[in-house]
Amino acid sequence: MNRKIIIFDTTLRDGEQAPGCSMNLQEKLEVAKRLELLGVDVMEAGFPVSSPGDLEAVKAIAGIIKNSAVAGLCRCVEKDIDAAREALSSAASPRVHVFLATSPIHMEYKLKMTPDQVLAQAAASVKYARKFCSDVEFSAEDAFRSDPDFVCKVFGAAIAAGAKTVNFPDTVGYAMPGEFGGRIKYIKEHTPGMEKAKLSVHCHNDLGLAVANSLAAIEAGADQAECTVNGIGERAGNASLEEIVMTLRVRKDYLKADTGIDTTQIYTASRLVSQVTGVKVQPNKAVVGDNAFAHEAGIHQHGVLVNRATYEIMTPESIGIPKNRMVLGKHSGKHALEDRLKDMGFSVDAKTLGIIFSQFKDLADKKKAVSDRDIEALVMGAAAAVPETWKLDDWAVNTGSALGASGTIRLKHKDGATQKEVSMGDGPVDSIFKAINNIVGKEPELELYEIGAITGGSSSQGETMVKICWDGRHYNGRGVSTDIVESSIKAYISAINAMEWELAAQKPEQEG
Ligand code: KIV
Ligand code: ZN
């Protein structure tokens, strides 16, 4: 009988706090829904006290998620725990996650606390959180660089105060797998009351060992693994959920452990996180990279054609990669599209289906055959879309080598008015972006502009990702079109809409 490993996903907290990975509320809700479909046991939705936006996001996620526990992170201080209490008040299964550093370097320089003070504060915070939440997790930040006996003592005190899970992070990604497994065994054997709580691990990837360390810990008896989709997270990231889960699935014969994850949801979860954060998955990334199931060498191709298992240890279908069938065209109806979406693992409401269908019709007019990747791009675009303050009405560019470029744009405001602007620029995209800025009346900094093709061939759709920064806040936008200038315009407008939406949401607070 395989042990069940608890999957604690922190894409929305540790992942989201990484530079360039921020998500707006709408995007966080979409990711949370995907994580629930994936079947994560716990999702850490944010750090409620860190900002009003984070508190609102945790609250909104707690309000819709029914099948996963929802966790809120807190330092070991009462005001953090009070914020988590408020944010998690409507959660079906709330978890309060408190953390305090235990390593000599963190205690001396960051906390300026003695070990005895840390011990007392950890226990007191767990006790405080337990007053309103039965599921409390305690993390010893930088546990791996801490004195193991001190961690055992702190964990023991946390468990005695009511912690149901104690988490052992390798916060700076310093451990080696064998060493980490040995440490977990030691902690399990020497923590007083360990039999009353689950032991968790949380590994960072600074040396590329986060997944290996998590698996070594599982082999040594850890009950829970903390991880993120695509391994996003602070610095080099966290342990990747898909790699841990698929290793456990493929090698359960050896590890004698598995998870409750529906692996066929992995691919869409990975794509969604990449789309909403604008952080691309490297092509050779294990499990979800574009090349993970590609076979280039002739000898490999021959083997795979005869029997896939010659060079594949898992199937693309097992992680939900849709077969790229050329199924739909301009005569396909809404039902055909809906059926295809279901086959691909997407369930969309009637309104979203209507939006996707009209975009699909436009696309089918331009392309002979619409592939699954094209459809997926439409779904991803619709899923996390914020309300449109500005809508693209029309555009034109004029460009040359010496004379530079001019761009003309006409946008429609949600109030109904249309505005037109013309601007010169350094190339067609720059000129159009400047014209858009003139209409919007703001000049955000363009932090990232990336363009790629969704499928091969010259009729492929261009997919553009942009990141803009305004007033210290970062906004992502994504656009898809058979014309690369238009996909750039759509991406820029979607980032502008994300900015306008957030600014509008802040207004009543500032005025009130
Ligand atoms: O890396 C870390 O130590 C953390 C803790 C807050 C769990 O993210
Ligand atoms: Zn972390």
Short mmCIF file of C-alpha atoms and ligand atoms in Angstrom, two decimals:
data_model
loop_
_atom_site.label_atom_id
_atom_site.label_comp_id
_atom_site.label_asym_id
_atom_site.label_seq_id
_atom_site.Cartn_x
_atom_site.Cartn_y
_atom_site.Cartn_z
CA MET A 1 0.00 0.00 0.00
CA ASN A 2 1.45 3.39 -1.04
CA ARG A 3 1.62 6.26 1.45
CA LYS A 4 -0.32 9.33 0.40
CA ILE A 5 1.88 12.44 0.24
CA ILE A 6 0.08 15.70 0.99
CA ILE A 7 0.61 18.27 -1.76
CA PHE A 8 0.78 21.81 -0.41
CA ASP A 9 0.86 24.21 -3.33
CA THR A 10 2.33 27.67 -2.78
CA THR A 11 2.17 29.02 -6.35
CA LEU A 12 -0.08 31.85 -5.18
CA ARG A 13 2.21 32.84 -2.30
CA ASP A 14 5.89 31.85 -2.65
CA GLY A 15 5.45 31.67 -6.44
CA GLU A 16 3.63 34.95 -6.75
CA GLN A 17 6.10 36.83 -4.56
CA ALA A 18 8.95 36.11 -7.03
CA PRO A 19 9.99 39.05 -9.20
CA GLY A 20 7.98 39.19 -12.41
CA CYS A 21 5.39 36.63 -11.24
CA SER A 22 2.76 38.92 -9.76
CA MET A 23 -0.87 38.18 -10.58
CA ASN A 24 -3.98 40.29 -10.30
CA LEU A 25 -7.06 39.12 -8.41
CA GLN A 26 -8.76 37.68 -11.47
CA GLU A 27 -5.64 35.74 -12.40
CA LYS A 28 -5.22 34.42 -8.85
CA LEU A 29 -8.82 33.19 -8.84
CA GLU A 30 -8.32 31.36 -12.13
CA VAL A 31 -5.13 29.74 -10.85
CA ALA A 32 -6.87 28.77 -7.59
CA LYS A 33 -9.69 27.08 -9.54
CA ARG A 34 -7.10 25.16 -11.59
CA LEU A 35 -5.27 24.07 -8.45
CA GLU A 36 -8.54 22.75 -7.06
CA LEU A 37 -9.14 20.78 -10.29
CA LEU A 38 -5.60 19.47 -10.02
CA GLY A 39 -6.56 18.19 -6.58
CA VAL A 40 -3.95 19.88 -4.40
CA ASP A 41 -4.60 19.09 -0.74
CA VAL A 42 -3.67 22.58 0.42
CA MET A 43 -3.23 25.82 -1.54
CA GLU A 44 -1.44 28.70 0.08
CA ALA A 45 -3.38 31.66 -1.27
CA GLY A 46 -1.22 34.51 0.00
CA PHE A 47 0.20 36.46 2.92
CA PRO A 48 -2.87 38.38 4.12
CA VAL A 49 -1.16 41.00 6.28
CA SER A 50 1.35 41.93 3.57
CA SER A 51 -1.06 44.18 1.63
CA PRO A 52 -4.78 44.93 1.36
CA GLY A 53 -4.66 43.33 -2.11
CA ASP A 54 -3.24 40.09 -0.70
CA LEU A 55 -5.86 40.01 2.04
CA GLU A 56 -8.65 40.51 -0.51
CA ALA A 57 -7.20 37.81 -2.76
CA VAL A 58 -6.99 35.25 0.06
CA LYS A 59 -10.54 36.17 1.08
CA ALA A 60 -11.86 35.76 -2.47
CA ILE A 61 -10.07 32.43 -2.96
CA ALA A 62 -11.25 31.15 0.43
CA GLY A 63 -14.80 32.01 -0.64
CA ILE A 64 -14.79 29.81 -3.76
CA ILE A 65 -12.54 26.84 -3.01
CA LYS A 66 -14.34 23.86 -1.50
CA ASN A 67 -12.16 20.81 -2.14
CA SER A 68 -8.71 21.98 -1.04
CA ALA A 69 -7.68 23.53 2.26
CA VAL A 70 -6.81 27.24 1.83
CA ALA A 71 -3.82 28.54 3.77
CA GLY A 72 -2.77 32.06 4.68
CA LEU A 73 0.83 32.81 5.67
CA CYS A 74 1.64 34.78 8.83
CA ARG A 75 4.72 35.79 10.74
CA CYS A 76 4.53 34.75 14.39
CA VAL A 77 2.80 37.99 15.36
CA GLU A 78 -0.80 38.55 16.41
CA LYS A 79 -1.65 41.16 13.79
CA ASP A 80 -0.62 38.75 11.00
CA ILE A 81 -2.71 35.97 12.50
CA ASP A 82 -5.68 38.34 12.90
CA ALA A 83 -5.39 39.26 9.21
CA ALA A 84 -5.36 35.55 8.29
CA ARG A 85 -8.39 35.00 10.47
CA GLU A 86 -10.28 37.68 8.57
CA ALA A 87 -9.07 36.46 5.16
CA LEU A 88 -9.93 32.82 5.84
CA SER A 89 -13.27 33.40 7.57
CA SER A 90 -15.30 31.89 4.72
CA ALA A 91 -12.93 29.02 3.86
CA ALA A 92 -14.39 25.52 3.89
CA SER A 93 -11.06 24.19 5.28
CA PRO A 94 -8.87 27.05 6.52
CA ARG A 95 -5.22 26.58 7.46
CA VAL A 96 -3.14 29.17 9.30
CA HIS A 97 0.55 28.90 8.42
CA VAL A 98 2.85 30.67 10.86
CA PHE A 99 6.61 30.89 10.40
CA LEU A 100 9.62 31.99 12.39
CA ALA A 101 13.31 31.58 11.58
CA THR A 102 15.42 29.19 13.66
CA SER A 103 18.90 29.48 12.08
CA PRO A 104 21.64 31.33 14.01
CA ILE A 105 22.14 33.84 11.17
CA HIS A 106 18.42 34.69 10.90
CA MET A 107 17.88 34.84 14.67
CA GLU A 108 20.88 37.10 15.24
CA TYR A 109 20.75 39.46 12.26
CA LYS A 110 17.17 39.46 11.05
CA LEU A 111 15.06 38.79 14.12
CA LYS A 112 17.51 40.01 16.77
CA MET A 113 16.06 37.38 19.08
CA THR A 114 17.60 34.74 21.31
CA PRO A 115 16.79 31.05 20.72
CA ASP A 116 14.66 31.06 23.89
CA GLN A 117 12.63 33.99 22.61
CA VAL A 118 12.11 32.22 19.27
CA LEU A 119 10.98 29.08 21.07
CA ALA A 120 8.48 30.99 23.20
CA GLN A 121 7.14 33.09 20.31
CA ALA A 122 6.64 30.07 18.05
CA ALA A 123 4.61 28.26 20.70
CA ALA A 124 2.61 31.36 21.64
CA SER A 125 1.70 32.07 18.02
CA VAL A 126 0.53 28.54 17.33
CA LYS A 127 -1.57 28.73 20.50
CA TYR A 128 -3.05 32.07 19.42
CA ALA A 129 -3.90 30.76 15.93
CA ARG A 130 -5.43 27.59 17.37
CA LYS A 131 -8.03 29.75 19.16
CA PHE A 132 -9.91 30.10 15.88
CA CYS A 133 -8.42 27.55 13.52
CA SER A 134 -7.99 23.83 14.14
CA ASP A 135 -5.51 23.42 11.26
CA VAL A 136 -2.30 25.27 12.10
CA GLU A 137 1.06 24.74 10.39
CA PHE A 138 4.32 25.96 11.86
CA SER A 139 7.40 26.53 9.67
CA ALA A 140 10.93 26.92 11.00
CA GLU A 141 12.33 29.28 8.37
CA ASP A 142 15.89 28.38 7.26
CA ALA A 143 15.48 25.10 9.15
CA PHE A 144 18.20 23.35 7.19
CA ARG A 145 20.87 25.81 8.38
CA SER A 146 19.57 25.57 11.95
CA ASP A 147 20.82 23.40 14.79
CA PRO A 148 18.80 20.18 14.30
CA ASP A 149 18.24 19.73 18.04
CA PHE A 150 16.95 23.28 18.32
CA VAL A 151 14.51 22.66 15.44
CA CYS A 152 13.30 19.50 17.23
CA LYS A 153 12.76 21.56 20.37
CA VAL A 154 10.83 24.29 18.51
CA PHE A 155 8.78 21.74 16.56
CA GLY A 156 8.02 19.93 19.83
CA ALA A 157 6.80 23.17 21.41
CA ALA A 158 4.71 24.00 18.31
CA ILE A 159 3.10 20.55 18.35
CA ALA A 160 2.41 20.82 22.08
CA ALA A 161 0.73 24.19 21.38
CA GLY A 162 -1.51 22.56 18.77
CA ALA A 163 0.30 22.60 15.40
CA LYS A 164 -1.00 19.83 13.14
CA THR A 165 1.86 20.21 10.65
CA VAL A 166 5.48 21.23 11.17
CA ASN A 167 7.38 22.33 8.11
CA PHE A 168 11.14 22.03 7.56
CA PRO A 169 12.21 24.46 4.81
CA ASP A 170 15.51 24.60 3.01
CA THR A 171 14.88 28.32 2.57
CA VAL A 172 18.10 29.07 0.72
CA GLY A 173 18.38 25.84 -1.30
CA TYR A 174 21.65 24.76 0.35
CA ALA A 175 21.03 21.09 1.18
CA MET A 176 22.24 18.00 -0.67
CA PRO A 177 19.68 15.22 -1.19
CA GLY A 178 21.32 12.53 0.95
CA GLU A 179 22.04 15.05 3.68
CA PHE A 180 18.49 16.43 3.57
CA GLY A 181 16.93 12.96 3.77
CA GLY A 182 19.16 12.18 6.76
CA ARG A 183 18.09 15.40 8.47
CA ILE A 184 14.40 14.63 7.98
CA LYS A 185 14.89 11.18 9.50
CA TYR A 186 16.63 12.78 12.48
CA ILE A 187 13.87 15.36 12.97
CA LYS A 188 11.20 12.68 12.73
CA GLU A 189 12.95 10.53 15.32
CA HIS A 190 13.87 13.30 17.77
CA THR A 191 10.93 15.72 17.79
CA PRO A 192 8.81 15.25 20.90
CA GLY A 193 5.19 14.48 19.93
CA MET A 194 6.02 14.07 16.21
CA GLU A 195 3.52 11.20 15.98
CA LYS A 196 0.73 13.77 16.57
CA ALA A 197 1.66 15.96 13.58
CA LYS A 198 2.57 15.76 9.90
CA LEU A 199 6.12 16.55 8.83
CA SER A 200 6.41 18.79 5.80
CA VAL A 201 9.29 19.99 3.61
CA HIS A 202 9.66 23.17 1.56
CA CYS A 203 12.69 23.26 -0.72
CA HIS A 204 14.14 26.10 -2.76
CA ASN A 205 16.03 25.53 -5.96
CA ASP A 206 19.18 27.66 -5.66
CA LEU A 207 21.41 24.70 -6.61
CA GLY A 208 18.78 23.00 -8.77
CA LEU A 209 18.14 20.40 -6.07
CA ALA A 210 14.69 21.36 -4.77
CA VAL A 211 12.86 18.40 -6.27
CA ALA A 212 15.65 15.93 -5.45
CA ASN A 213 15.70 17.18 -1.85
CA SER A 214 11.90 16.96 -1.53
CA LEU A 215 11.94 13.39 -2.82
CA ALA A 216 14.81 12.44 -0.49
CA ALA A 217 12.72 13.83 2.36
CA ILE A 218 9.69 11.81 1.25
CA GLU A 219 11.83 8.66 1.16
CA ALA A 220 12.96 9.51 4.69
CA GLY A 221 9.37 9.80 5.92
CA ALA A 222 8.13 13.35 5.19
CA ASP A 223 4.34 13.47 4.87
CA GLN A 224 3.86 16.73 2.96
CA ALA A 225 5.73 18.44 0.10
CA GLU A 226 5.42 22.16 -0.54
CA CYS A 227 5.81 23.12 -4.18
CA THR A 228 4.70 25.39 -7.01
CA VAL A 229 3.45 24.93 -10.54
CA ASN A 230 6.37 25.27 -12.98
CA GLY A 231 8.64 25.64 -9.93
CA ILE A 232 8.14 29.42 -9.80
CA GLY A 233 9.20 31.11 -6.59
CA GLU A 234 11.75 33.26 -4.81
CA ARG A 235 15.13 33.47 -6.64
CA ALA A 236 15.69 30.16 -8.47
CA GLY A 237 12.21 29.04 -7.45
CA ASN A 238 10.58 26.33 -5.36
CA ALA A 239 10.34 22.59 -5.93
CA SER A 240 8.20 22.01 -8.99
CA LEU A 241 4.82 20.43 -8.30
CA GLU A 242 4.65 18.57 -11.60
CA GLU A 243 8.10 17.02 -11.15
CA ILE A 244 7.40 15.82 -7.61
CA VAL A 245 3.96 14.50 -8.53
CA MET A 246 5.05 12.72 -11.72
CA THR A 247 8.12 11.21 -10.04
CA LEU A 248 5.89 9.83 -7.32
CA ARG A 249 3.45 8.53 -9.94
CA VAL A 250 6.04 7.02 -12.30
CA ARG A 251 8.26 5.62 -9.51
CA LYS A 252 5.69 4.65 -6.93
CA ASP A 253 7.10 1.11 -7.23
CA TYR A 254 10.32 2.43 -5.69
CA LEU A 255 9.10 5.27 -3.48
CA LYS A 256 6.03 3.42 -2.18
CA ALA A 257 4.20 6.73 -2.11
CA ASP A 258 1.80 8.64 -4.36
CA THR A 259 -0.40 11.74 -4.30
CA GLY A 260 -4.08 12.46 -4.85
CA ILE A 261 -3.30 14.74 -7.80
CA ASP A 262 -5.23 14.35 -11.05
CA THR A 263 -2.15 14.36 -13.25
CA THR A 264 -4.20 14.96 -16.41
CA GLN A 265 -4.71 18.54 -15.16
CA ILE A 266 -0.97 19.24 -14.93
CA TYR A 267 -0.45 20.55 -18.44
CA THR A 268 -3.29 23.10 -18.39
CA ALA A 269 -2.26 24.25 -14.90
CA SER A 270 1.29 24.78 -16.15
CA ARG A 271 0.10 26.69 -19.23
CA LEU A 272 -2.22 28.86 -17.17
CA VAL A 273 0.48 29.80 -14.66
CA SER A 274 2.87 30.59 -17.49
CA GLN A 275 0.26 32.71 -19.27
CA VAL A 276 -0.82 34.74 -16.27
CA THR A 277 2.68 35.36 -14.93
CA GLY A 278 4.23 35.88 -18.36
CA VAL A 279 7.04 33.54 -17.27
CA LYS A 280 7.76 31.04 -20.03
CA VAL A 281 8.49 27.40 -19.28
CA GLN A 282 11.95 26.44 -20.55
CA PRO A 283 11.60 24.05 -23.52
CA ASN A 284 13.59 21.25 -21.87
CA LYS A 285 11.82 21.54 -18.51
CA ALA A 286 10.94 18.10 -17.13
CA VAL A 287 7.29 17.05 -17.55
CA VAL A 288 5.82 20.29 -18.96
CA GLY A 289 8.50 21.71 -21.28
CA ASP A 290 7.71 21.82 -25.00
CA ASN A 291 10.41 19.23 -25.68
CA ALA A 292 9.51 16.89 -22.82
CA PHE A 293 7.84 14.49 -25.24
CA ALA A 294 9.61 15.47 -28.47
CA HIS A 295 11.86 12.94 -30.16
CA GLU A 296 14.40 14.36 -32.57
CA ALA A 297 16.97 11.62 -33.22
CA GLY A 298 15.93 9.18 -35.96
CA ILE A 299 16.70 6.15 -33.83
CA HIS A 300 14.47 7.51 -31.05
CA GLN A 301 11.66 8.36 -33.48
CA HIS A 302 11.79 4.85 -34.87
CA GLY A 303 11.65 3.34 -31.39
CA VAL A 304 8.74 5.53 -30.31
CA LEU A 305 6.79 4.70 -33.46
CA VAL A 306 7.17 0.99 -32.78
CA ASN A 307 6.50 1.28 -29.05
CA ARG A 308 6.36 4.61 -27.18
CA ALA A 309 7.76 2.99 -24.02
CA THR A 310 11.16 2.56 -25.70
CA TYR A 311 11.95 6.23 -25.00
CA GLU A 312 9.01 7.49 -22.88
CA ILE A 313 8.55 6.71 -19.21
CA MET A 314 5.19 8.47 -19.06
CA THR A 315 2.69 9.42 -21.73
CA PRO A 316 1.81 12.97 -22.78
CA GLU A 317 -1.83 12.02 -22.12
CA SER A 318 -1.03 11.23 -18.48
CA ILE A 319 -0.28 14.91 -17.86
CA GLY A 320 -3.15 16.07 -20.08
CA ILE A 321 -1.27 17.22 -23.17
CA PRO A 322 -3.92 17.50 -25.87
CA LYS A 323 -3.21 15.73 -29.12
CA ASN A 324 -2.70 18.46 -31.69
CA ARG A 325 -5.56 17.39 -33.92
CA MET A 326 -6.62 19.75 -36.71
CA VAL A 327 -10.26 19.37 -35.94
CA LEU A 328 -12.10 22.62 -36.26
CA GLY A 329 -12.59 25.11 -39.05
CA LYS A 330 -14.87 27.96 -40.03
CA HIS A 331 -17.90 25.71 -40.45
CA SER A 332 -17.61 24.27 -36.95
CA GLY A 333 -20.40 25.27 -34.59
CA LYS A 334 -20.54 26.18 -30.93
CA HIS A 335 -21.31 22.59 -29.88
CA ALA A 336 -18.27 21.24 -31.71
CA LEU A 337 -16.13 23.83 -29.96
CA GLU A 338 -17.70 23.04 -26.59
CA ASP A 339 -17.06 19.29 -27.09
CA ARG A 340 -13.48 19.94 -28.06
CA LEU A 341 -12.98 22.12 -24.99
CA LYS A 342 -14.33 19.33 -22.78
CA ASP A 343 -11.98 16.80 -24.42
CA MET A 344 -9.12 19.16 -23.66
CA GLY A 345 -10.08 19.32 -19.99
CA PHE A 346 -11.57 22.83 -19.97
CA SER A 347 -14.95 23.57 -18.48
CA VAL A 348 -16.10 27.08 -19.32
CA ASP A 349 -19.31 28.86 -18.42
CA ALA A 350 -21.81 29.94 -21.10
CA LYS A 351 -20.59 33.55 -21.16
CA THR A 352 -16.94 32.56 -21.61
CA LEU A 353 -17.93 30.00 -24.25
CA GLY A 354 -19.69 32.80 -26.16
CA ILE A 355 -16.56 34.98 -26.04
CA ILE A 356 -14.28 32.13 -27.09
CA PHE A 357 -16.65 31.10 -29.87
CA SER A 358 -16.71 34.56 -31.41
CA GLN A 359 -12.88 34.75 -31.25
CA PHE A 360 -12.72 31.25 -32.71
CA LYS A 361 -14.90 32.31 -35.66
CA ASP A 362 -12.65 35.32 -36.35
CA LEU A 363 -9.63 33.06 -36.23
CA ALA A 364 -11.19 30.38 -38.42
CA ASP A 365 -11.84 33.07 -41.03
CA LYS A 366 -8.13 33.82 -41.13
CA LYS A 367 -6.73 30.28 -40.74
CA LYS A 368 -7.91 27.18 -42.59
CA ALA A 369 -7.66 24.85 -39.61
CA VAL A 370 -7.75 25.78 -35.96
CA SER A 371 -5.53 23.54 -33.83
CA ASP A 372 -5.91 22.57 -30.20
CA ARG A 373 -3.03 24.90 -29.31
CA ASP A 374 -4.94 27.77 -30.95
CA ILE A 375 -8.05 26.90 -28.96
CA GLU A 376 -6.04 26.62 -25.77
CA ALA A 377 -4.64 30.12 -26.40
CA LEU A 378 -8.17 31.49 -26.74
CA VAL A 379 -9.28 29.82 -23.49
CA MET A 380 -6.27 31.09 -21.57
CA GLY A 381 -6.91 34.59 -22.84
CA ALA A 382 -10.56 34.51 -21.79
CA ALA A 383 -9.97 32.78 -18.46
CA ALA A 384 -8.05 35.44 -16.61
CA ALA A 385 -9.30 38.45 -18.54
CA VAL A 386 -10.17 41.52 -16.49
CA PRO A 387 -13.06 43.80 -17.50
CA GLU A 388 -12.09 45.88 -20.52
CA THR A 389 -11.73 49.59 -19.86
CA TRP A 390 -10.30 49.97 -23.36
CA LYS A 391 -11.14 47.89 -26.41
CA LEU A 392 -9.26 47.84 -29.69
CA ASP A 393 -11.36 49.39 -32.44
CA ASP A 394 -8.90 49.82 -35.31
CA TRP A 395 -5.22 50.31 -36.00
CA ALA A 396 -2.75 50.97 -38.80
CA VAL A 397 1.01 51.27 -39.00
CA ASN A 398 3.36 52.73 -41.55
CA THR A 399 6.95 51.68 -41.27
CA GLY A 400 10.20 52.04 -43.17
CA SER A 401 13.95 51.83 -42.65
CA ALA A 402 15.12 55.45 -42.50
CA LEU A 403 11.92 57.39 -41.94
CA GLY A 404 10.90 55.50 -38.80
CA ALA A 405 7.36 54.34 -38.09
CA SER A 406 4.04 55.93 -37.39
CA GLY A 407 1.15 54.20 -35.70
CA THR A 408 -2.52 55.10 -35.61
CA ILE A 409 -4.86 53.58 -33.08
CA ARG A 410 -8.53 53.90 -32.28
CA LEU A 411 -9.70 52.61 -28.91
CA LYS A 412 -13.20 52.36 -27.53
CA HIS A 413 -13.69 53.26 -23.86
CA LYS A 414 -16.11 51.20 -21.76
CA ASP A 415 -18.32 54.31 -21.54
CA GLY A 416 -18.81 54.14 -25.32
CA ALA A 417 -16.58 56.99 -26.52
CA THR A 418 -13.91 56.28 -29.14
CA GLN A 419 -10.55 58.03 -29.22
CA LYS A 420 -7.95 58.11 -31.96
CA GLU A 421 -4.25 58.94 -31.70
CA VAL A 422 -1.27 58.95 -34.05
CA SER A 423 2.32 58.72 -32.89
CA MET A 424 5.81 58.34 -34.32
CA GLY A 425 8.09 55.71 -32.83
CA ASP A 426 11.06 53.46 -33.09
CA GLY A 427 9.35 50.75 -35.15
CA PRO A 428 5.66 49.86 -35.57
CA VAL A 429 5.11 48.44 -32.10
CA ASP A 430 6.77 51.38 -30.32
CA SER A 431 4.76 53.90 -32.33
CA ILE A 432 1.46 52.17 -31.56
CA PHE A 433 2.27 51.74 -27.85
CA LYS A 434 3.05 55.47 -27.68
CA ALA A 435 -0.27 56.28 -29.35
CA ILE A 436 -2.07 54.07 -26.81
CA ASN A 437 -0.28 55.87 -23.96
CA ASN A 438 -1.50 59.19 -25.38
CA ILE A 439 -5.09 58.00 -25.23
CA VAL A 440 -4.80 56.44 -21.78
CA GLY A 441 -2.92 59.46 -20.41
CA LYS A 442 -0.23 57.37 -18.71
CA GLU A 443 3.24 56.24 -19.72
CA PRO A 444 3.90 52.94 -17.97
CA GLU A 445 7.35 51.45 -18.24
CA LEU A 446 7.50 48.49 -20.63
CA GLU A 447 9.38 45.84 -18.65
CA LEU A 448 8.98 42.88 -20.96
CA TYR A 449 7.94 42.38 -24.55
CA GLU A 450 8.09 38.86 -25.93
CA ILE A 451 6.64 37.42 -29.07
CA GLY A 452 6.39 33.82 -30.23
CA ALA A 453 4.39 31.53 -32.50
CA ILE A 454 1.68 29.28 -31.07
CA THR A 455 2.04 26.59 -33.72
CA GLY A 456 4.51 26.17 -36.56
CA GLY A 457 3.99 27.52 -40.08
CA SER A 458 3.54 31.00 -41.49
CA SER A 459 -0.21 31.04 -40.75
CA SER A 460 0.49 30.44 -37.07
CA GLN A 461 -0.89 32.87 -34.53
CA GLY A 462 1.61 35.21 -32.92
CA GLU A 463 1.43 35.29 -29.12
CA THR A 464 2.75 38.38 -27.34
CA MET A 465 3.45 38.78 -23.65
CA VAL A 466 4.06 42.19 -22.13
CA LYS A 467 4.74 43.36 -18.62
CA ILE A 468 4.31 47.00 -17.71
CA CYS A 469 5.07 48.87 -14.50
CA TRP A 470 3.08 51.84 -13.25
CA ASP A 471 3.46 53.45 -9.86
CA GLY A 472 5.53 50.53 -8.57
CA ARG A 473 2.92 47.93 -9.56
CA HIS A 474 3.41 45.35 -12.30
CA TYR A 475 0.78 44.26 -14.81
CA ASN A 476 0.85 41.44 -17.37
CA GLY A 477 -0.84 41.38 -20.72
CA ARG A 478 -1.16 38.79 -23.41
CA GLY A 479 -2.40 39.01 -26.96
CA VAL A 480 -2.93 36.53 -29.73
CA SER A 481 -3.50 37.21 -33.40
CA THR A 482 -2.47 36.00 -36.82
CA ASP A 483 -0.87 39.45 -37.21
CA ILE A 484 2.07 40.06 -34.89
CA VAL A 485 1.51 43.82 -34.63
CA GLU A 486 -2.11 43.17 -33.66
CA SER A 487 -1.08 40.54 -31.08
CA SER A 488 1.32 43.14 -29.61
CA ILE A 489 -1.45 45.74 -29.48
CA LYS A 490 -3.84 43.29 -27.82
CA ALA A 491 -1.20 42.33 -25.25
CA TYR A 492 -0.47 45.97 -24.42
CA ILE A 493 -4.14 46.84 -24.11
CA SER A 494 -4.76 43.85 -21.85
CA ALA A 495 -1.93 45.00 -19.54
CA ILE A 496 -3.37 48.54 -19.60
CA ASN A 497 -6.80 47.10 -18.72
CA ALA A 498 -5.30 45.17 -15.79
CA MET A 499 -3.78 48.45 -14.58
CA GLU A 500 -6.99 50.44 -15.05
CA TRP A 501 -8.99 47.74 -13.26
CA GLU A 502 -6.72 47.80 -10.24
CA LEU A 503 -6.60 51.60 -10.16
CA ALA A 504 -10.41 51.74 -10.31
CA ALA A 505 -10.66 49.21 -7.46
CA GLN A 506 -8.33 51.36 -5.31
CA LYS A 507 -10.22 54.59 -5.92
CA PRO A 508 -13.09 54.21 -3.42
CA GLU A 509 -10.59 53.33 -0.66
CA GLN A 510 -8.48 56.39 -1.35
CA GLU A 511 -11.50 58.66 -1.62
CA GLY A 512 -13.23 57.17 1.44
O1 KIV B 1 11.27 29.46 2.16
C1 KIV B 1 10.72 29.53 3.27
O2 KIV B 1 11.31 29.30 4.32
C2 KIV B 1 9.33 29.94 3.29
C3 KIV B 1 8.61 29.83 4.59
C4 KIV B 1 7.74 31.00 4.83
C5 KIV B 1 7.84 28.54 4.62
O3 KIV B 1 8.77 30.29 2.27
ZN ZN B 2 9.87 29.55 0.49
#
